Coordinates of C-alpha atoms in Angstrom, one line a residue:
M1 CA -114.8 -41.3 50.9
A2 CA -112.7 -38.5 52.5
K3 CA -114.1 -35.0 52.4
T4 CA -112.6 -32.9 49.6
I5 CA -112.7 -29.2 48.7
W6 CA -115.6 -30.0 46.4
A7 CA -117.8 -31.9 48.9
S8 CA -117.3 -30.1 52.2
E9 CA -120.0 -30.6 54.7
A10 CA -121.3 -27.1 54.1
V11 CA -121.5 -27.6 50.3
V12 CA -123.2 -31.0 50.7
E13 CA -125.7 -29.6 53.2
R14 CA -126.5 -26.7 51.0
I15 CA -127.1 -28.8 48.0
A16 CA -129.3 -31.1 50.0
N17 CA -131.4 -28.3 51.5
E18 CA -131.4 -25.7 48.7
A19 CA -130.8 -27.9 45.5
W20 CA -127.7 -25.9 44.5
A21 CA -124.3 -24.6 45.7
E22 CA -121.2 -23.0 44.5
V23 CA -118.4 -25.6 44.3
Q24 CA -114.8 -24.6 44.6
L25 CA -112.6 -26.2 41.9
T26 CA -109.0 -27.0 42.1
C27 CA -106.3 -26.2 39.5
P28 CA -106.8 -29.3 37.3
E29 CA -110.5 -28.8 36.9
T30 CA -110.1 -25.1 36.2
A31 CA -107.4 -25.7 33.7
A32 CA -109.5 -28.3 31.9
I33 CA -112.5 -26.0 31.7
E34 CA -110.3 -23.2 30.3
D35 CA -109.0 -25.5 27.6
V36 CA -112.6 -26.3 26.6
V37 CA -113.6 -22.6 26.5
T38 CA -110.6 -21.8 24.3
A39 CA -111.3 -24.6 21.9
A40 CA -115.0 -23.9 21.9
I41 CA -114.7 -20.3 20.8
K42 CA -112.4 -21.3 17.9
F43 CA -114.8 -24.1 16.8
F44 CA -118.1 -22.1 17.1
R45 CA -116.6 -19.2 15.1
S46 CA -115.9 -21.5 12.2
P47 CA -118.2 -21.5 9.1
Q48 CA -121.6 -23.1 9.5
A49 CA -121.0 -25.8 6.9
I50 CA -118.0 -27.0 8.8
K51 CA -119.9 -27.1 12.1
D52 CA -122.8 -28.9 10.4
S53 CA -120.4 -31.7 9.3
C54 CA -119.5 -32.4 12.9
Q55 CA -122.9 -33.8 13.9
I56 CA -122.8 -37.4 15.0
A57 CA -125.5 -39.9 16.2
S58 CA -127.5 -39.6 19.4
S59 CA -127.4 -35.8 19.5
L60 CA -123.7 -35.9 20.1
G61 CA -121.0 -33.6 18.6
Y62 CA -122.3 -30.4 17.1
R63 CA -126.0 -29.3 17.3
P64 CA -127.2 -26.1 15.5
Y65 CA -129.7 -23.6 16.8
G66 CA -133.3 -24.8 16.7
I67 CA -133.0 -28.4 18.0
E68 CA -132.8 -28.2 21.8
Y69 CA -135.4 -26.5 23.9
S70 CA -136.1 -25.9 27.6
R71 CA -139.9 -25.8 27.7
A72 CA -141.5 -25.9 24.3
S73 CA -140.3 -27.0 20.9
D74 CA -141.6 -23.8 19.2
R75 CA -139.3 -21.8 21.5
P76 CA -135.8 -23.4 21.0
D77 CA -132.9 -22.4 23.2
D78 CA -130.9 -19.5 21.7
M79 CA -127.6 -21.4 21.4
E80 CA -125.5 -23.9 19.5
T81 CA -124.1 -26.9 21.4
F82 CA -121.4 -29.5 21.3
S83 CA -121.9 -32.7 23.4
V84 CA -119.4 -35.4 24.4
T85 CA -119.9 -38.7 26.3
A86 CA -117.2 -41.1 27.4
A87 CA -118.0 -43.2 24.3
S88 CA -117.9 -40.3 21.8
S89 CA -114.8 -38.7 23.3
T90 CA -112.6 -40.8 20.9
H91 CA -114.5 -39.9 17.8
I92 CA -112.4 -38.5 15.0
F93 CA -113.9 -35.6 13.1
D94 CA -112.8 -34.3 9.7
D95 CA -112.4 -30.8 11.1
P96 CA -109.3 -30.2 13.2
M97 CA -111.0 -27.6 15.4
A98 CA -113.7 -30.1 16.2
N99 CA -111.1 -32.7 17.2
D100 CA -109.4 -30.1 19.4
L101 CA -112.7 -29.4 21.1
N102 CA -113.5 -33.0 21.5
R103 CA -110.1 -33.7 23.1
A104 CA -110.5 -30.8 25.5
C105 CA -114.0 -32.0 26.4
A106 CA -112.7 -35.5 27.1
G107 CA -110.2 -33.9 29.6
A108 CA -112.9 -31.9 31.3
F109 CA -115.2 -34.9 31.4
A110 CA -112.6 -36.8 33.3
Q111 CA -112.0 -34.0 35.8
L112 CA -115.7 -33.1 36.4
E113 CA -116.8 -36.7 36.6
R114 CA -114.6 -37.0 39.7
V115 CA -116.2 -33.9 41.2
A116 CA -119.7 -35.0 40.5
E117 CA -119.1 -38.6 41.8
T118 CA -117.7 -37.2 45.0
L119 CA -120.7 -34.9 45.5
I120 CA -123.3 -37.7 44.7
V121 CA -121.7 -40.2 47.0
S122 CA -121.6 -37.5 49.8
L123 CA -125.2 -36.6 49.1
A124 CA -126.3 -40.3 49.3
R125 CA -124.7 -40.6 52.7
H126 CA -126.1 -37.3 53.9
V127 CA -129.7 -38.1 53.1
T128 CA -129.6 -41.8 54.1
Q129 CA -126.9 -42.1 56.7
R130 CA -125.6 -45.1 54.7
S131 CA -122.5 -45.5 52.5
F132 CA -123.1 -45.9 48.7
E133 CA -119.4 -45.4 47.8
Q134 CA -118.8 -48.9 46.6
V135 CA -122.0 -49.1 44.6
L136 CA -121.7 -45.7 43.0
T137 CA -117.9 -45.5 42.2
G138 CA -117.6 -45.4 38.4
G139 CA -121.4 -45.3 38.1
L140 CA -121.5 -42.0 36.2
H141 CA -119.1 -42.9 33.4
R142 CA -121.3 -44.4 30.8
W143 CA -124.4 -42.2 31.1
S144 CA -123.1 -38.7 31.8
T145 CA -122.6 -36.0 29.2
L146 CA -120.3 -32.9 28.9
Q147 CA -122.1 -30.2 26.9
I148 CA -120.9 -26.9 25.6
N149 CA -123.5 -24.2 25.1
Y150 CA -122.4 -21.3 22.9
S151 CA -124.6 -18.2 22.5
R152 CA -124.2 -14.7 21.2
P153 CA -126.2 -12.7 23.8
S154 CA -126.0 -9.4 21.9
E155 CA -127.9 -11.0 19.1
V156 CA -130.6 -12.8 21.2
R157 CA -134.0 -11.4 20.5
S158 CA -136.0 -13.1 23.2
S159 CA -135.7 -12.6 27.0
F160 CA -134.0 -15.9 27.5
I161 CA -131.1 -18.0 26.2
N162 CA -132.7 -20.9 28.1
E163 CA -136.2 -20.6 29.5
E164 CA -137.0 -21.9 33.0
H165 CA -136.4 -25.6 33.4
E166 CA -134.7 -28.2 35.5
D167 CA -132.2 -30.5 33.8
G168 CA -133.7 -33.8 34.7
H169 CA -130.4 -35.4 35.5
F170 CA -129.1 -36.3 39.0
L171 CA -126.7 -33.4 39.1
T172 CA -125.4 -30.7 36.8
L173 CA -122.0 -29.0 37.3
G174 CA -122.1 -25.7 35.4
Y175 CA -119.5 -23.1 34.5
A176 CA -120.1 -20.0 32.3
T177 CA -117.9 -17.3 30.9
A178 CA -120.5 -14.6 31.5
S179 CA -123.5 -13.8 33.8
G180 CA -127.0 -14.8 32.9
L181 CA -127.8 -17.8 35.1
E182 CA -130.7 -17.3 37.5
V183 CA -131.9 -19.9 40.0
R184 CA -135.4 -20.1 41.4
L185 CA -135.7 -19.8 45.1
P186 CA -138.4 -21.5 47.2
S187 CA -140.2 -18.2 47.4
G188 CA -140.5 -18.2 43.6
D189 CA -138.1 -15.3 43.2
Y190 CA -135.1 -15.6 41.0
L191 CA -131.5 -15.1 42.1
A192 CA -128.8 -14.1 39.7
V193 CA -125.7 -16.2 40.2
A194 CA -122.5 -14.5 39.1
P195 CA -119.8 -16.7 37.5
A196 CA -116.4 -17.2 39.1
R197 CA -113.3 -18.4 37.3
D198 CA -112.5 -21.2 39.8
C199 CA -116.0 -22.3 40.7
A200 CA -118.8 -24.4 39.3
I201 CA -122.5 -24.3 40.2
A202 CA -123.9 -27.7 41.3
M203 CA -127.6 -28.1 40.6
L204 CA -129.9 -31.0 41.3
G205 CA -132.3 -32.4 38.8
S206 CA -135.4 -34.5 39.0
A207 CA -133.5 -37.8 38.9
A208 CA -132.2 -36.9 42.3
A209 CA -135.7 -36.3 43.6
L210 CA -136.9 -39.7 42.3
M211 CA -133.9 -41.5 43.9
T212 CA -134.8 -39.9 47.3
D213 CA -138.6 -39.7 47.3
G214 CA -138.4 -36.0 47.1
R215 CA -135.8 -35.5 49.9
L216 CA -133.6 -33.9 47.3
R217 CA -135.5 -31.5 45.0
P218 CA -134.7 -30.3 41.5
L219 CA -133.5 -26.8 40.9
F220 CA -135.4 -24.7 38.4
H221 CA -133.3 -22.2 36.6
Q222 CA -133.1 -20.0 33.5
V223 CA -130.5 -18.1 31.6
R224 CA -130.9 -14.5 30.4
P225 CA -128.7 -12.9 27.8
P226 CA -126.3 -10.6 29.6
T227 CA -126.0 -7.1 28.1
D228 CA -123.0 -6.0 26.1
C229 CA -121.8 -9.6 25.7
Q230 CA -120.7 -10.9 22.3
E231 CA -120.1 -14.5 23.2
R232 CA -121.1 -16.7 26.1
V233 CA -119.8 -20.2 26.7
S234 CA -121.2 -22.6 29.2
V235 CA -119.5 -25.8 30.2
L236 CA -122.0 -28.3 31.7
F237 CA -121.4 -31.7 33.1
F238 CA -124.7 -33.6 33.2
A239 CA -124.2 -36.4 35.8
D240 CA -126.4 -39.4 35.5
L241 CA -126.1 -42.8 37.1
A242 CA -126.2 -45.8 34.8
P243 CA -129.9 -47.0 34.7
D244 CA -129.1 -50.3 36.5
L245 CA -127.9 -48.2 39.5
C246 CA -131.0 -46.2 39.6
R247 CA -132.6 -48.0 42.5
A248 CA -134.2 -45.6 45.0
W249 CA -132.2 -44.8 48.1
I250 CA -135.4 -43.7 49.9
V251 CA -138.6 -45.4 48.8
G252 CA -141.9 -43.7 49.2
D253 CA -145.1 -42.5 47.5
T254 CA -143.4 -40.5 44.7
N255 CA -141.1 -43.3 43.5
R256 CA -142.5 -46.7 44.6
H257 CA -143.7 -47.6 41.2
V258 CA -141.4 -45.5 39.0
D259 CA -138.8 -47.0 36.7
I260 CA -136.1 -44.5 37.5
G261 CA -133.7 -46.1 35.1
G262 CA -136.2 -45.7 32.3
Y263 CA -136.7 -42.1 33.3
V264 CA -133.0 -41.5 32.9
R265 CA -133.0 -43.1 29.5
A266 CA -135.9 -41.0 28.2
N267 CA -134.8 -37.7 29.7
P268 CA -133.1 -36.3 26.5
V269 CA -136.4 -36.5 24.6
R270 CA -137.9 -33.9 27.0
F271 CA -135.6 -31.3 25.4
G272 CA -135.9 -32.3 21.8
L273 CA -132.9 -34.7 21.7
E274 CA -132.4 -38.3 20.9
G275 CA -132.7 -40.7 23.9

Protein backbone atom coordinates (compact mmCIF):
# COMPACT_ATOMS: atom_id res chain seq x y z
CA MET A 1 0.00 0.00 0.00
CA ALA A 2 1.40 3.36 -0.99
CA LYS A 3 2.05 5.88 1.74
CA THR A 4 -0.65 8.53 2.07
CA ILE A 5 -1.09 11.79 3.90
CA TRP A 6 -2.79 9.79 6.67
CA ALA A 7 -0.10 7.16 7.12
CA SER A 8 3.21 8.90 6.62
CA GLU A 9 6.21 7.18 8.15
CA ALA A 10 6.30 9.80 10.90
CA VAL A 11 2.65 9.26 11.81
CA VAL A 12 2.91 5.46 11.81
CA GLU A 13 6.08 5.52 13.88
CA ARG A 14 4.54 7.86 16.42
CA ILE A 15 1.44 5.72 16.81
CA ALA A 16 3.62 2.62 17.19
CA ASN A 17 5.82 4.25 19.82
CA GLU A 18 3.44 6.60 21.63
CA ALA A 19 0.02 4.98 21.01
CA TRP A 20 -1.41 8.13 19.40
CA ALA A 21 -0.80 10.75 16.75
CA GLU A 22 -2.51 13.62 15.01
CA VAL A 23 -3.60 12.53 11.52
CA GLN A 24 -3.98 15.09 8.75
CA LEU A 25 -7.26 14.66 6.90
CA THR A 26 -8.03 15.49 3.29
CA CYS A 27 -11.00 17.50 2.05
CA PRO A 28 -13.40 14.53 1.62
CA GLU A 29 -12.95 13.32 5.22
CA THR A 30 -13.16 16.84 6.63
CA ALA A 31 -16.33 17.58 4.67
CA ALA A 32 -17.93 14.30 5.76
CA ILE A 33 -17.19 15.05 9.42
CA GLU A 34 -18.59 18.57 9.10
CA ASP A 35 -21.80 17.11 7.64
CA VAL A 36 -22.06 14.82 10.68
CA VAL A 37 -21.53 17.67 13.14
CA THR A 38 -24.20 19.81 11.46
CA ALA A 39 -26.73 16.97 11.44
CA ALA A 40 -25.83 15.92 14.99
CA ILE A 41 -26.46 19.34 16.50
CA LYS A 42 -29.90 19.50 14.89
CA PHE A 43 -30.78 15.99 16.07
CA PHE A 44 -29.54 16.28 19.64
CA ARG A 45 -31.41 19.57 20.11
CA SER A 46 -34.71 17.85 19.29
CA PRO A 47 -37.19 16.87 22.05
CA GLN A 48 -36.23 13.92 24.23
CA ALA A 49 -39.25 11.87 23.19
CA ILE A 50 -38.22 12.09 19.54
CA LYS A 51 -34.65 11.07 20.34
CA ASP A 52 -35.83 8.17 22.50
CA SER A 53 -37.84 6.84 19.55
CA CYS A 54 -34.59 6.52 17.57
CA GLN A 55 -33.05 3.72 19.65
CA ILE A 56 -32.46 0.49 17.75
CA ALA A 57 -31.04 -2.93 18.66
CA SER A 58 -27.49 -3.67 19.78
CA SER A 59 -26.95 -0.22 21.30
CA LEU A 60 -27.18 1.43 17.87
CA GLY A 61 -28.95 4.61 16.90
CA TYR A 62 -29.62 6.98 19.80
CA ARG A 63 -28.56 6.31 23.39
CA PRO A 64 -29.58 8.65 26.20
CA TYR A 65 -27.46 9.75 29.13
CA GLY A 66 -26.93 7.08 31.79
CA ILE A 67 -26.18 3.97 29.71
CA GLU A 68 -22.55 4.16 28.60
CA TYR A 69 -19.72 4.53 31.10
CA SER A 70 -15.93 4.62 30.99
CA ARG A 71 -14.94 3.03 34.31
CA ALA A 72 -17.93 2.30 36.53
CA SER A 73 -21.65 1.88 35.87
CA ASP A 74 -22.55 4.20 38.75
CA ARG A 75 -20.61 7.01 37.03
CA PRO A 76 -22.02 7.16 33.49
CA ASP A 77 -20.43 9.30 30.83
CA ASP A 78 -21.96 12.77 30.73
CA MET A 79 -23.19 12.60 27.15
CA GLU A 80 -25.78 11.34 24.70
CA THR A 81 -24.70 9.26 21.72
CA PHE A 82 -25.70 8.09 18.26
CA SER A 83 -23.97 5.03 16.81
CA VAL A 84 -23.86 3.64 13.28
CA THR A 85 -22.39 0.49 11.77
CA ALA A 86 -22.23 -0.55 8.15
CA ALA A 87 -25.30 -2.71 8.74
CA SER A 88 -27.34 0.00 10.50
CA SER A 89 -26.41 2.77 8.07
CA THR A 90 -29.43 1.94 5.89
CA HIS A 91 -31.91 1.93 8.78
CA ILE A 92 -34.95 4.17 8.24
CA PHE A 93 -36.09 6.15 11.29
CA ASP A 94 -39.46 7.82 11.76
CA ASP A 95 -37.71 11.11 12.53
CA PRO A 96 -36.30 13.04 9.52
CA MET A 97 -33.45 14.53 11.55
CA ALA A 98 -32.37 11.06 12.66
CA ASN A 99 -32.35 9.95 9.03
CA ASP A 100 -30.26 12.98 8.08
CA LEU A 101 -27.78 12.14 10.83
CA ASN A 102 -27.71 8.46 9.89
CA ARG A 103 -26.97 9.33 6.25
CA ALA A 104 -24.23 11.75 7.26
CA CYS A 105 -22.72 9.11 9.54
CA ALA A 106 -22.76 6.57 6.70
CA GLY A 107 -20.75 8.99 4.57
CA ALA A 108 -18.24 9.65 7.35
CA PHE A 109 -18.00 5.91 8.06
CA ALA A 110 -16.93 5.26 4.47
CA GLN A 111 -14.31 8.00 4.57
CA LEU A 112 -12.84 7.19 7.99
CA GLU A 113 -12.84 3.45 7.32
CA ARG A 114 -10.32 4.10 4.53
CA VAL A 115 -8.13 6.16 6.84
CA ALA A 116 -8.22 3.58 9.63
CA GLU A 117 -7.55 0.67 7.28
CA THR A 118 -4.54 2.45 5.79
CA LEU A 119 -3.14 3.13 9.25
CA ILE A 120 -3.68 -0.43 10.50
CA VAL A 121 -2.11 -2.01 7.41
CA SER A 122 0.85 0.34 7.81
CA LEU A 123 1.16 -0.43 11.53
CA ALA A 124 1.11 -4.16 10.82
CA ARG A 125 4.00 -3.80 8.41
CA HIS A 126 5.84 -1.47 10.79
CA VAL A 127 5.81 -3.87 13.74
CA THR A 128 6.23 -7.17 11.85
CA GLN A 129 8.11 -6.22 8.66
CA ARG A 130 5.49 -8.29 6.80
CA SER A 131 2.65 -7.22 4.54
CA PHE A 132 -0.90 -7.79 5.76
CA GLU A 133 -2.57 -5.67 3.11
CA GLN A 134 -4.26 -8.53 1.27
CA VAL A 135 -5.55 -10.07 4.50
CA LEU A 136 -6.74 -6.85 6.11
CA THR A 137 -8.29 -5.02 3.16
CA GLY A 138 -12.01 -4.75 3.87
CA GLY A 139 -11.51 -6.31 7.30
CA LEU A 140 -12.86 -3.35 9.27
CA HIS A 141 -16.18 -3.01 7.50
CA ARG A 142 -18.45 -5.32 9.49
CA TRP A 143 -17.15 -4.74 13.03
CA SER A 144 -16.33 -1.04 13.15
CA THR A 145 -18.63 1.65 14.52
CA LEU A 146 -19.02 5.38 13.99
CA GLN A 147 -20.20 7.01 17.20
CA ILE A 148 -21.28 10.59 17.85
CA ASN A 149 -20.91 11.85 21.42
CA TYR A 150 -22.91 14.96 22.31
CA SER A 151 -22.42 16.80 25.58
CA ARG A 152 -23.32 20.13 27.14
CA PRO A 153 -20.10 20.96 29.00
CA SER A 154 -21.49 24.02 30.76
CA GLU A 155 -24.07 21.75 32.44
CA VAL A 156 -21.66 18.94 33.43
CA ARG A 157 -21.41 18.73 37.21
CA SER A 158 -18.53 16.28 37.51
CA SER A 159 -14.89 16.75 36.53
CA PHE A 160 -15.21 14.58 33.44
CA ILE A 161 -17.37 13.97 30.41
CA ASN A 162 -15.50 10.66 30.06
CA GLU A 163 -13.34 9.30 32.88
CA GLU A 164 -9.95 7.75 32.16
CA HIS A 165 -10.20 4.71 29.91
CA GLU A 166 -8.88 3.07 26.77
CA ASP A 167 -11.37 2.23 24.07
CA GLY A 168 -10.61 -1.48 23.74
CA HIS A 169 -10.76 -1.39 19.95
CA PHE A 170 -7.79 -1.71 17.62
CA LEU A 171 -7.78 1.96 16.67
CA THR A 172 -9.94 5.00 17.31
CA LEU A 173 -10.05 8.04 15.05
CA GLY A 174 -11.42 10.98 17.00
CA TYR A 175 -12.52 14.48 16.07
CA ALA A 176 -14.11 17.04 18.40
CA THR A 177 -15.59 20.49 18.01
CA ALA A 178 -14.10 21.70 21.31
CA SER A 179 -11.19 21.01 23.62
CA GLY A 180 -11.34 18.59 26.55
CA LEU A 181 -9.41 15.52 25.36
CA GLU A 182 -6.40 14.63 27.50
CA VAL A 183 -4.05 11.73 26.73
CA ARG A 184 -1.99 9.95 29.36
CA LEU A 185 1.74 10.03 28.81
CA PRO A 186 4.12 7.22 29.90
CA SER A 187 5.10 9.43 32.86
CA GLY A 188 1.51 9.33 34.08
CA ASP A 189 0.96 13.01 33.34
CA TYR A 190 -1.87 14.12 31.09
CA LEU A 191 -1.47 16.16 27.94
CA ALA A 192 -4.34 18.29 26.66
CA VAL A 193 -4.82 17.80 22.92
CA ALA A 194 -6.33 20.76 21.13
CA PRO A 195 -8.70 19.94 18.27
CA ALA A 196 -7.97 21.02 14.71
CA ARG A 197 -10.57 21.39 11.99
CA ASP A 198 -8.74 19.23 9.44
CA CYS A 199 -7.19 16.61 11.74
CA ALA A 200 -8.22 13.54 13.68
CA ILE A 201 -6.50 11.95 16.65
CA ALA A 202 -5.56 8.29 16.15
CA MET A 203 -5.48 6.30 19.40
CA LEU A 204 -4.64 2.64 19.91
CA GLY A 205 -6.76 0.32 22.05
CA SER A 206 -6.14 -2.94 23.85
CA ALA A 207 -7.07 -5.04 20.81
CA ALA A 208 -3.92 -3.68 19.15
CA ALA A 209 -1.87 -4.70 22.17
CA LEU A 210 -3.28 -8.23 22.04
CA MET A 211 -2.58 -8.57 18.32
CA THR A 212 1.07 -7.63 18.85
CA ASP A 213 1.96 -9.18 22.24
CA GLY A 214 2.18 -5.68 23.68
CA ARG A 215 4.39 -4.20 20.97
CA LEU A 216 1.59 -1.70 20.42
CA ARG A 217 0.11 -0.32 23.64
CA PRO A 218 -3.33 1.13 24.35
CA LEU A 219 -3.74 4.84 24.96
CA PHE A 220 -5.51 5.84 28.14
CA HIS A 221 -7.33 9.13 27.84
CA GLN A 222 -10.09 11.20 29.39
CA VAL A 223 -12.32 14.11 28.43
CA ARG A 224 -12.89 17.12 30.69
CA PRO A 225 -15.70 19.62 30.12
CA PRO A 226 -14.22 22.74 28.52
CA THR A 227 -15.24 25.98 30.17
CA ASP A 228 -17.70 28.35 28.51
CA CYS A 229 -18.79 25.68 26.02
CA GLN A 230 -22.48 25.07 25.40
CA GLU A 231 -22.23 22.09 23.05
CA ARG A 232 -19.43 19.64 22.28
CA VAL A 233 -19.67 17.07 19.49
CA SER A 234 -17.18 14.23 19.08
CA VAL A 235 -17.05 12.08 15.95
CA LEU A 236 -15.38 8.75 16.75
CA PHE A 237 -14.57 5.91 14.37
CA PHE A 238 -13.96 2.75 16.40
CA ALA A 239 -11.96 0.49 14.08
CA ASP A 240 -12.15 -3.23 14.79
CA LEU A 241 -11.07 -6.16 12.67
CA ALA A 242 -13.62 -8.89 12.07
CA PRO A 243 -13.12 -11.55 14.77
CA ASP A 244 -11.99 -14.17 12.24
CA LEU A 245 -9.11 -11.85 11.30
CA CYS A 246 -8.00 -11.41 14.90
CA ARG A 247 -5.09 -13.83 14.74
CA ALA A 248 -2.05 -12.41 16.50
CA TRP A 249 0.62 -10.84 14.31
CA ILE A 250 3.19 -11.34 17.06
CA VAL A 251 2.66 -14.28 19.44
CA GLY A 252 3.99 -14.19 22.98
CA ASP A 253 3.15 -14.59 26.65
CA THR A 254 0.40 -11.95 26.68
CA ASN A 255 -1.69 -13.43 23.88
CA ARG A 256 -0.69 -17.05 23.34
CA HIS A 257 -3.89 -18.43 24.89
CA VAL A 258 -6.19 -15.44 24.31
CA ASP A 259 -9.23 -15.58 22.05
CA ILE A 260 -8.73 -12.15 20.54
CA GLY A 261 -11.81 -12.44 18.36
CA GLY A 262 -13.88 -13.21 21.46
CA TYR A 263 -12.35 -10.19 23.17
CA VAL A 264 -13.46 -7.97 20.29
CA ARG A 265 -16.99 -9.39 20.42
CA ALA A 266 -17.28 -8.78 24.17
CA ASN A 267 -15.67 -5.34 24.28
CA PRO A 268 -18.91 -3.28 24.24
CA VAL A 269 -20.06 -4.95 27.47
CA ARG A 270 -17.15 -3.29 29.30
CA PHE A 271 -18.83 0.07 28.76
CA GLY A 272 -22.43 -0.90 29.52
CA LEU A 273 -23.43 -1.64 25.93
CA GLU A 274 -24.80 -4.72 24.20
CA GLY A 275 -22.17 -7.00 22.66
